[in-house]
Amino acid sequence: MIEPGEKMMVVVMVLSLILLGLAGFLFYLERRLDKAEKKLREIESREKDFASSVH
Amino acid sequence: MEFLKNSWWKIFGVIILLYVIAGGLLFEAPQLPVIRESVRNIYFHVGMWFSMMFILFMALFFSLLYLRYFRPDDDLKAVTAVKTGLVFGTLGLLTGMIWAHHTWGSFWVNDPKLNGAAVGMLTYLAYMVLRGSVDEQDKKARLAAVYNIFAFVLFFVFIMILPRLSQGSIHPGIEGNPALSTGDLDPRMRKVFFPAIAGWIIMAWWLFRVYFRILRLRKNIDELNEND
């Protein structure tokens, strides 16, 4: 049998794991976004250079 | 080092919320009749509503900025804030429904505060419908920005003013600000309640920022593809 206090501990652990999982996912997304934004900036500057060299 | 410099407030927010989860569920709470242990839900239910109000206020701010400078990014920030606000509003409604089920015996009762909250959320859902119904980007952004100002005012009329005027609500804190008025909250709960408000607001702001960056990236890629 699980005691009421132990049940609360299990709930705390589950909620904490969900929160940590969400935070980890957000950090992962931000890292991916950093890379994607950097790549996009590079493409845009390359296109600008190309356009100015054509003109 | 760069990571810590950019992310200290996010880590701080997560630590606060871990404290709120642990303290909220394990610290001593007053044993009130009927409510009993469900009083601990205040750290989640009220926290989520405060975050929603904060992020909807930011949506209003970005809409006003858009109407002042007509920068497309401000419109994108406004719509992102509204969507984030709707997520927190839905979570607030769900935690409220669970609480209502335990204390009032039903997930939903015919109460001016509850009905006002539902209608207020619908007001913001209408904002999304309005955006979806206009094709031209500039027109969409202007209409949405103006509507957002009305939506914010209406939302507060529905959740704050009308329930007080009706005087028939059984929702706690109807005469003041729920959980903030003197005597509304047991002093033992304050050491978790106030960090909970801060933690949920930080989480809402973080979600808003990530979602905004995703939408901005998608928009920039679309523009790049159109130019090719």
Short mmCIF file of N, CA and C in Angstrom, two decimals, chain B residues 2-146:
data_model
loop_
_atom_site.label_atom_id
_atom_site.label_comp_id
_atom_site.label_asym_id
_atom_site.label_seq_id
_atom_site.Cartn_x
_atom_site.Cartn_y
_atom_site.Cartn_z
N GLU B 2 28.08 31.86 -22.54
CA GLU B 2 27.09 32.53 -23.38
C GLU B 2 25.69 31.99 -23.09
N PHE B 3 25.64 30.65 -22.88
CA PHE B 3 24.36 30.00 -22.58
C PHE B 3 23.76 30.54 -21.28
N LEU B 4 24.61 30.65 -20.25
CA LEU B 4 24.14 31.15 -18.94
C LEU B 4 23.69 32.60 -19.04
N LYS B 5 24.43 33.38 -19.84
CA LYS B 5 24.13 34.80 -19.98
C LYS B 5 22.73 34.99 -20.60
N ASN B 6 22.43 34.12 -21.59
CA ASN B 6 21.13 34.23 -22.28
C ASN B 6 20.00 33.53 -21.54
N SER B 7 20.37 32.52 -20.76
CA SER B 7 19.32 31.63 -20.24
C SER B 7 19.13 31.67 -18.73
N TRP B 8 19.82 32.58 -18.03
CA TRP B 8 19.73 32.55 -16.56
C TRP B 8 18.30 32.69 -16.07
N TRP B 9 17.50 33.54 -16.73
CA TRP B 9 16.13 33.76 -16.26
C TRP B 9 15.25 32.55 -16.53
N LYS B 10 15.59 31.79 -17.58
CA LYS B 10 14.80 30.58 -17.87
C LYS B 10 15.10 29.52 -16.82
N ILE B 11 16.39 29.37 -16.49
CA ILE B 11 16.79 28.39 -15.46
C ILE B 11 16.17 28.80 -14.11
N PHE B 12 16.20 30.12 -13.85
CA PHE B 12 15.60 30.66 -12.63
C PHE B 12 14.11 30.32 -12.56
N GLY B 13 13.43 30.49 -13.69
CA GLY B 13 11.99 30.18 -13.77
C GLY B 13 11.71 28.71 -13.50
N VAL B 14 12.55 27.84 -14.08
CA VAL B 14 12.36 26.39 -13.89
C VAL B 14 12.58 26.03 -12.41
N ILE B 15 13.64 26.63 -11.80
CA ILE B 15 13.92 26.34 -10.38
C ILE B 15 12.73 26.81 -9.51
N ILE B 16 12.19 28.00 -9.83
CA ILE B 16 11.04 28.50 -9.07
C ILE B 16 9.87 27.52 -9.19
N LEU B 17 9.61 27.05 -10.42
CA LEU B 17 8.46 26.16 -10.60
C LEU B 17 8.68 24.80 -9.94
N LEU B 18 9.94 24.34 -9.91
CA LEU B 18 10.23 23.09 -9.19
C LEU B 18 9.93 23.27 -7.70
N TYR B 19 10.30 24.45 -7.18
CA TYR B 19 10.01 24.78 -5.78
C TYR B 19 8.50 24.84 -5.55
N VAL B 20 7.79 25.43 -6.53
CA VAL B 20 6.33 25.56 -6.41
C VAL B 20 5.66 24.18 -6.40
N ILE B 21 6.14 23.30 -7.28
CA ILE B 21 5.55 21.94 -7.34
C ILE B 21 5.80 21.22 -6.00
N ALA B 22 7.07 21.26 -5.55
CA ALA B 22 7.41 20.54 -4.31
C ALA B 22 6.74 21.21 -3.11
N GLY B 23 6.91 22.53 -2.98
CA GLY B 23 6.35 23.25 -1.83
C GLY B 23 4.83 23.25 -1.86
N GLY B 24 4.29 23.41 -3.06
CA GLY B 24 2.83 23.47 -3.20
C GLY B 24 2.15 22.19 -2.78
N LEU B 25 2.80 21.08 -3.04
CA LEU B 25 2.16 19.79 -2.73
C LEU B 25 2.60 19.21 -1.39
N LEU B 26 3.75 19.64 -0.89
CA LEU B 26 4.27 19.00 0.34
C LEU B 26 4.24 19.90 1.57
N PHE B 27 4.30 21.23 1.38
CA PHE B 27 4.29 22.13 2.54
C PHE B 27 2.92 22.08 3.22
N GLU B 28 2.91 22.58 4.48
CA GLU B 28 1.65 22.60 5.21
C GLU B 28 0.66 23.58 4.57
N ALA B 29 -0.59 23.15 4.48
CA ALA B 29 -1.63 24.04 3.95
C ALA B 29 -2.81 24.03 4.92
N PRO B 30 -3.57 25.14 4.98
CA PRO B 30 -4.71 25.18 5.91
C PRO B 30 -5.76 24.14 5.53
N GLN B 31 -6.32 23.50 6.55
CA GLN B 31 -7.35 22.49 6.30
C GLN B 31 -8.73 23.15 6.37
N LEU B 32 -9.20 23.60 5.22
CA LEU B 32 -10.49 24.29 5.17
C LEU B 32 -11.60 23.27 4.88
N PRO B 33 -12.80 23.53 5.42
CA PRO B 33 -13.89 22.60 5.11
C PRO B 33 -14.21 22.60 3.62
N VAL B 34 -14.65 21.51 3.11
CA VAL B 34 -15.01 21.29 1.70
C VAL B 34 -13.79 21.32 0.78
N ILE B 35 -13.01 22.43 0.83
CA ILE B 35 -11.86 22.56 -0.09
C ILE B 35 -10.77 21.54 0.26
N ARG B 36 -10.47 21.41 1.54
CA ARG B 36 -9.44 20.50 2.06
C ARG B 36 -8.12 20.63 1.30
N GLU B 37 -7.55 19.51 0.86
CA GLU B 37 -6.23 19.53 0.22
C GLU B 37 -6.25 20.20 -1.16
N SER B 38 -7.46 20.31 -1.75
CA SER B 38 -7.52 20.89 -3.11
C SER B 38 -7.14 22.37 -3.10
N VAL B 39 -6.99 22.97 -1.90
CA VAL B 39 -6.58 24.37 -1.82
C VAL B 39 -5.20 24.56 -2.49
N ARG B 40 -4.42 23.48 -2.55
CA ARG B 40 -3.09 23.56 -3.16
C ARG B 40 -3.15 23.87 -4.66
N ASN B 41 -4.31 23.66 -5.25
CA ASN B 41 -4.48 23.95 -6.67
C ASN B 41 -4.35 25.44 -6.95
N ILE B 42 -4.44 26.27 -5.92
CA ILE B 42 -4.35 27.73 -6.11
C ILE B 42 -3.01 28.12 -6.77
N TYR B 43 -1.94 27.36 -6.45
CA TYR B 43 -0.61 27.67 -7.01
C TYR B 43 -0.57 27.44 -8.53
N PHE B 44 -1.46 26.59 -9.00
CA PHE B 44 -1.46 26.26 -10.43
C PHE B 44 -2.56 27.04 -11.16
N HIS B 45 -3.78 26.95 -10.63
CA HIS B 45 -4.93 27.59 -11.28
C HIS B 45 -4.74 29.12 -11.36
N VAL B 46 -4.49 29.75 -10.23
CA VAL B 46 -4.35 31.22 -10.21
C VAL B 46 -3.07 31.64 -10.95
N GLY B 47 -1.99 30.86 -10.76
CA GLY B 47 -0.73 31.16 -11.45
C GLY B 47 -0.90 31.19 -12.96
N MET B 48 -1.66 30.22 -13.48
CA MET B 48 -1.87 30.16 -14.93
C MET B 48 -2.74 31.31 -15.42
N TRP B 49 -3.73 31.70 -14.62
CA TRP B 49 -4.57 32.84 -15.02
C TRP B 49 -3.77 34.13 -15.00
N PHE B 50 -2.91 34.30 -14.01
CA PHE B 50 -2.07 35.50 -13.96
C PHE B 50 -1.14 35.56 -15.18
N SER B 51 -0.56 34.40 -15.52
CA SER B 51 0.33 34.36 -16.70
C SER B 51 -0.44 34.72 -17.95
N MET B 52 -1.67 34.18 -18.04
CA MET B 52 -2.50 34.48 -19.21
C MET B 52 -2.77 35.98 -19.29
N MET B 53 -3.12 36.59 -18.14
CA MET B 53 -3.41 38.03 -18.15
C MET B 53 -2.16 38.83 -18.54
N PHE B 54 -1.01 38.40 -18.02
CA PHE B 54 0.24 39.10 -18.35
C PHE B 54 0.52 39.02 -19.85
N ILE B 55 0.38 37.82 -20.39
CA ILE B 55 0.75 37.63 -21.80
C ILE B 55 -0.30 38.28 -22.72
N LEU B 56 -1.57 38.32 -22.29
CA LEU B 56 -2.58 39.03 -23.09
C LEU B 56 -2.35 40.54 -23.02
N PHE B 57 -1.85 41.02 -21.89
CA PHE B 57 -1.50 42.44 -21.80
C PHE B 57 -0.34 42.74 -22.76
N MET B 58 0.62 41.81 -22.86
CA MET B 58 1.72 42.00 -23.81
C MET B 58 1.20 42.00 -25.25
N ALA B 59 0.18 41.16 -25.51
CA ALA B 59 -0.43 41.13 -26.85
C ALA B 59 -1.02 42.50 -27.17
N LEU B 60 -1.69 43.08 -26.19
CA LEU B 60 -2.27 44.42 -26.36
C LEU B 60 -1.16 45.43 -26.65
N PHE B 61 -0.07 45.34 -25.88
CA PHE B 61 1.06 46.25 -26.04
C PHE B 61 1.64 46.15 -27.46
N PHE B 62 1.81 44.90 -27.95
CA PHE B 62 2.37 44.72 -29.30
C PHE B 62 1.40 45.21 -30.37
N SER B 63 0.10 45.04 -30.13
CA SER B 63 -0.89 45.54 -31.09
C SER B 63 -0.83 47.07 -31.16
N LEU B 64 -0.68 47.69 -29.99
CA LEU B 64 -0.57 49.16 -29.97
C LEU B 64 0.71 49.60 -30.69
N LEU B 65 1.80 48.85 -30.45
CA LEU B 65 3.06 49.17 -31.15
C LEU B 65 2.88 49.04 -32.66
N TYR B 66 2.14 47.99 -33.08
CA TYR B 66 1.92 47.80 -34.52
C TYR B 66 1.16 49.00 -35.10
N LEU B 67 0.11 49.41 -34.37
CA LEU B 67 -0.70 50.53 -34.89
C LEU B 67 0.10 51.84 -34.90
N ARG B 68 1.16 51.92 -34.09
CA ARG B 68 1.98 53.14 -34.05
C ARG B 68 3.04 53.12 -35.16
N TYR B 69 3.72 51.96 -35.35
CA TYR B 69 4.88 51.93 -36.27
C TYR B 69 4.67 51.05 -37.51
N PHE B 70 3.61 50.22 -37.51
CA PHE B 70 3.31 49.30 -38.62
C PHE B 70 4.47 48.37 -38.95
N ARG B 71 5.11 47.86 -37.89
CA ARG B 71 6.18 46.87 -38.10
C ARG B 71 5.55 45.48 -38.10
N PRO B 72 5.78 44.67 -39.17
CA PRO B 72 5.16 43.33 -39.23
C PRO B 72 5.51 42.44 -38.03
N ASP B 73 6.73 42.62 -37.48
CA ASP B 73 7.14 41.79 -36.34
C ASP B 73 6.25 42.02 -35.10
N ASP B 74 5.76 43.27 -34.95
CA ASP B 74 4.89 43.57 -33.80
C ASP B 74 3.57 42.83 -33.92
N ASP B 75 3.07 42.74 -35.18
CA ASP B 75 1.82 42.00 -35.40
C ASP B 75 2.03 40.51 -35.09
N LEU B 76 3.19 40.00 -35.54
CA LEU B 76 3.52 38.59 -35.28
C LEU B 76 3.65 38.33 -33.77
N LYS B 77 4.25 39.30 -33.07
CA LYS B 77 4.38 39.16 -31.61
C LYS B 77 3.00 39.16 -30.96
N ALA B 78 2.10 40.02 -31.46
CA ALA B 78 0.76 40.10 -30.87
C ALA B 78 0.01 38.78 -31.04
N VAL B 79 0.06 38.22 -32.25
CA VAL B 79 -0.68 36.97 -32.48
C VAL B 79 -0.05 35.81 -31.69
N THR B 80 1.28 35.83 -31.58
CA THR B 80 1.96 34.79 -30.78
C THR B 80 1.55 34.91 -29.31
N ALA B 81 1.48 36.15 -28.81
CA ALA B 81 1.10 36.35 -27.41
C ALA B 81 -0.34 35.89 -27.17
N VAL B 82 -1.22 36.18 -28.13
CA VAL B 82 -2.62 35.74 -27.96
C VAL B 82 -2.69 34.21 -27.92
N LYS B 83 -1.94 33.55 -28.82
CA LYS B 83 -1.96 32.08 -28.84
C LYS B 83 -1.40 31.52 -27.53
N THR B 84 -0.31 32.12 -27.05
CA THR B 84 0.27 31.66 -25.76
C THR B 84 -0.73 31.90 -24.63
N GLY B 85 -1.39 33.06 -24.67
CA GLY B 85 -2.40 33.38 -23.66
C GLY B 85 -3.54 32.37 -23.67
N LEU B 86 -3.93 31.94 -24.88
CA LEU B 86 -5.01 30.96 -24.98
C LEU B 86 -4.59 29.62 -24.39
N VAL B 87 -3.30 29.25 -24.57
CA VAL B 87 -2.81 28.00 -23.98
C VAL B 87 -2.91 28.07 -22.46
N PHE B 88 -2.44 29.19 -21.89
CA PHE B 88 -2.48 29.33 -20.43
C PHE B 88 -3.92 29.49 -19.93
N GLY B 89 -4.76 30.15 -20.72
CA GLY B 89 -6.17 30.28 -20.36
C GLY B 89 -6.85 28.92 -20.32
N THR B 90 -6.54 28.07 -21.31
CA THR B 90 -7.11 26.72 -21.34
C THR B 90 -6.64 25.92 -20.13
N LEU B 91 -5.34 26.03 -19.82
CA LEU B 91 -4.82 25.32 -18.64
C LEU B 91 -5.48 25.84 -17.36
N GLY B 92 -5.71 27.17 -17.31
CA GLY B 92 -6.38 27.77 -16.15
C GLY B 92 -7.81 27.26 -16.03
N LEU B 93 -8.50 27.15 -17.18
CA LEU B 93 -9.87 26.64 -17.15
C LEU B 93 -9.89 25.17 -16.70
N LEU B 94 -8.95 24.37 -17.23
CA LEU B 94 -8.92 22.94 -16.87
C LEU B 94 -8.63 22.74 -15.38
N THR B 95 -7.63 23.48 -14.87
CA THR B 95 -7.31 23.33 -13.43
C THR B 95 -8.50 23.83 -12.59
N GLY B 96 -9.19 24.87 -13.09
CA GLY B 96 -10.37 25.38 -12.40
C GLY B 96 -11.51 24.37 -12.41
N MET B 97 -11.67 23.68 -13.54
CA MET B 97 -12.75 22.68 -13.65
C MET B 97 -12.50 21.51 -12.70
N ILE B 98 -11.22 21.09 -12.60
CA ILE B 98 -10.89 19.99 -11.69
C ILE B 98 -11.20 20.41 -10.25
N TRP B 99 -10.83 21.66 -9.95
CA TRP B 99 -11.08 22.21 -8.60
C TRP B 99 -12.58 22.28 -8.31
N ALA B 100 -13.32 22.77 -9.32
CA ALA B 100 -14.78 22.89 -9.16
C ALA B 100 -15.40 21.51 -8.93
N HIS B 101 -14.90 20.50 -9.63
CA HIS B 101 -15.43 19.14 -9.48
C HIS B 101 -15.27 18.65 -8.04
N HIS B 102 -14.12 19.00 -7.42
CA HIS B 102 -13.86 18.54 -6.05
C HIS B 102 -14.62 19.33 -5.00
N THR B 103 -14.86 20.62 -5.27
CA THR B 103 -15.49 21.45 -4.22
C THR B 103 -16.98 21.71 -4.46
N TRP B 104 -17.38 21.87 -5.72
CA TRP B 104 -18.78 22.17 -6.01
C TRP B 104 -19.53 20.96 -6.56
N GLY B 105 -18.80 19.88 -6.80
CA GLY B 105 -19.44 18.64 -7.25
C GLY B 105 -19.71 18.57 -8.73
N SER B 106 -19.26 19.57 -9.48
CA SER B 106 -19.49 19.56 -10.92
C SER B 106 -18.33 20.27 -11.62
N PHE B 107 -18.00 19.81 -12.82
CA PHE B 107 -16.89 20.45 -13.54
C PHE B 107 -17.23 21.89 -13.93
N TRP B 108 -18.51 22.14 -14.15
CA TRP B 108 -18.91 23.50 -14.56
C TRP B 108 -20.22 23.85 -13.87
N VAL B 109 -20.27 24.99 -13.20
CA VAL B 109 -21.54 25.43 -12.62
C VAL B 109 -21.94 26.74 -13.29
N ASN B 110 -23.23 27.04 -13.25
CA ASN B 110 -23.71 28.24 -13.93
C ASN B 110 -23.38 29.46 -13.07
N ASP B 111 -22.13 29.91 -13.15
CA ASP B 111 -21.62 30.99 -12.31
C ASP B 111 -21.14 32.13 -13.20
N PRO B 112 -21.45 33.38 -12.83
CA PRO B 112 -21.04 34.51 -13.68
C PRO B 112 -19.54 34.56 -13.95
N LYS B 113 -18.73 34.18 -12.94
CA LYS B 113 -17.28 34.23 -13.11
C LYS B 113 -16.82 33.18 -14.14
N LEU B 114 -17.35 31.98 -14.00
CA LEU B 114 -16.96 30.89 -14.90
C LEU B 114 -17.44 31.17 -16.33
N ASN B 115 -18.71 31.59 -16.42
CA ASN B 115 -19.25 31.89 -17.75
C ASN B 115 -18.50 33.06 -18.38
N GLY B 116 -18.17 34.06 -17.54
CA GLY B 116 -17.41 35.21 -18.04
C GLY B 116 -16.05 34.79 -18.57
N ALA B 117 -15.40 33.86 -17.86
CA ALA B 117 -14.09 33.38 -18.31
C ALA B 117 -14.21 32.66 -19.65
N ALA B 118 -15.28 31.85 -19.78
CA ALA B 118 -15.47 31.11 -21.04
C ALA B 118 -15.74 32.08 -22.19
N VAL B 119 -16.59 33.08 -21.95
CA VAL B 119 -16.91 34.05 -23.01
C VAL B 119 -15.66 34.89 -23.34
N GLY B 120 -14.88 35.22 -22.30
CA GLY B 120 -13.64 35.96 -22.52
C GLY B 120 -12.68 35.19 -23.41
N MET B 121 -12.58 33.90 -23.18
CA MET B 121 -11.71 33.06 -24.02
C MET B 121 -12.23 33.02 -25.46
N LEU B 122 -13.57 32.97 -25.58
CA LEU B 122 -14.17 32.96 -26.93
C LEU B 122 -13.86 34.26 -27.67
N THR B 123 -13.79 35.36 -26.90
CA THR B 123 -13.46 36.66 -27.51
C THR B 123 -12.09 36.57 -28.19
N TYR B 124 -11.16 35.89 -27.51
CA TYR B 124 -9.82 35.76 -28.11
C TYR B 124 -9.79 34.71 -29.22
N LEU B 125 -10.66 33.69 -29.12
CA LEU B 125 -10.73 32.72 -30.23
C LEU B 125 -11.25 33.44 -31.48
N ALA B 126 -12.18 34.41 -31.26
CA ALA B 126 -12.70 35.19 -32.38
C ALA B 126 -11.59 36.01 -33.04
N TYR B 127 -10.60 36.42 -32.24
CA TYR B 127 -9.43 37.14 -32.79
C TYR B 127 -8.72 36.26 -33.82
N MET B 128 -8.58 34.96 -33.49
CA MET B 128 -7.91 34.04 -34.40
C MET B 128 -8.76 33.83 -35.66
N VAL B 129 -10.09 33.74 -35.46
CA VAL B 129 -10.99 33.56 -36.61
C VAL B 129 -10.91 34.79 -37.52
N LEU B 130 -10.88 35.97 -36.91
CA LEU B 130 -10.80 37.22 -37.68
C LEU B 130 -9.53 37.23 -38.53
N ARG B 131 -8.43 36.83 -37.94
CA ARG B 131 -7.16 36.82 -38.68
C ARG B 131 -7.24 35.85 -39.86
N GLY B 132 -7.89 34.71 -39.60
CA GLY B 132 -7.98 33.70 -40.65
C GLY B 132 -8.89 34.10 -41.79
N SER B 133 -9.78 35.08 -41.53
CA SER B 133 -10.77 35.42 -42.55
C SER B 133 -10.30 36.52 -43.50
N VAL B 134 -9.14 37.11 -43.22
CA VAL B 134 -8.64 38.19 -44.11
C VAL B 134 -7.35 37.71 -44.77
N ASP B 135 -7.29 37.85 -46.11
CA ASP B 135 -6.12 37.35 -46.84
C ASP B 135 -4.98 38.37 -46.90
N GLU B 136 -5.36 39.63 -47.14
CA GLU B 136 -4.34 40.67 -47.31
C GLU B 136 -3.61 40.92 -45.99
N GLN B 137 -2.27 40.81 -46.03
CA GLN B 137 -1.47 40.83 -44.81
C GLN B 137 -1.62 42.12 -43.99
N ASP B 138 -1.52 43.28 -44.69
CA ASP B 138 -1.59 44.57 -43.98
C ASP B 138 -2.95 44.78 -43.33
N LYS B 139 -3.99 44.46 -44.12
CA LYS B 139 -5.37 44.64 -43.63
C LYS B 139 -5.60 43.73 -42.43
N LYS B 140 -5.14 42.48 -42.56
CA LYS B 140 -5.29 41.51 -41.48
C LYS B 140 -4.64 42.02 -40.19
N ALA B 141 -3.42 42.53 -40.33
CA ALA B 141 -2.67 42.99 -39.16
C ALA B 141 -3.35 44.19 -38.50
N ARG B 142 -3.84 45.14 -39.33
CA ARG B 142 -4.49 46.34 -38.77
C ARG B 142 -5.80 45.98 -38.07
N LEU B 143 -6.61 45.17 -38.78
CA LEU B 143 -7.90 44.77 -38.18
C LEU B 143 -7.68 44.02 -36.87
N ALA B 144 -6.72 43.09 -36.90
CA ALA B 144 -6.45 42.26 -35.72
C ALA B 144 -5.96 43.13 -34.56
N ALA B 145 -5.12 44.12 -34.88
CA ALA B 145 -4.58 44.98 -33.82
C ALA B 145 -5.69 45.79 -33.16
N VAL B 146 -6.61 46.32 -33.99
CA VAL B 146 -7.71 47.11 -33.43
C VAL B 146 -8.63 46.19 -32.61
#
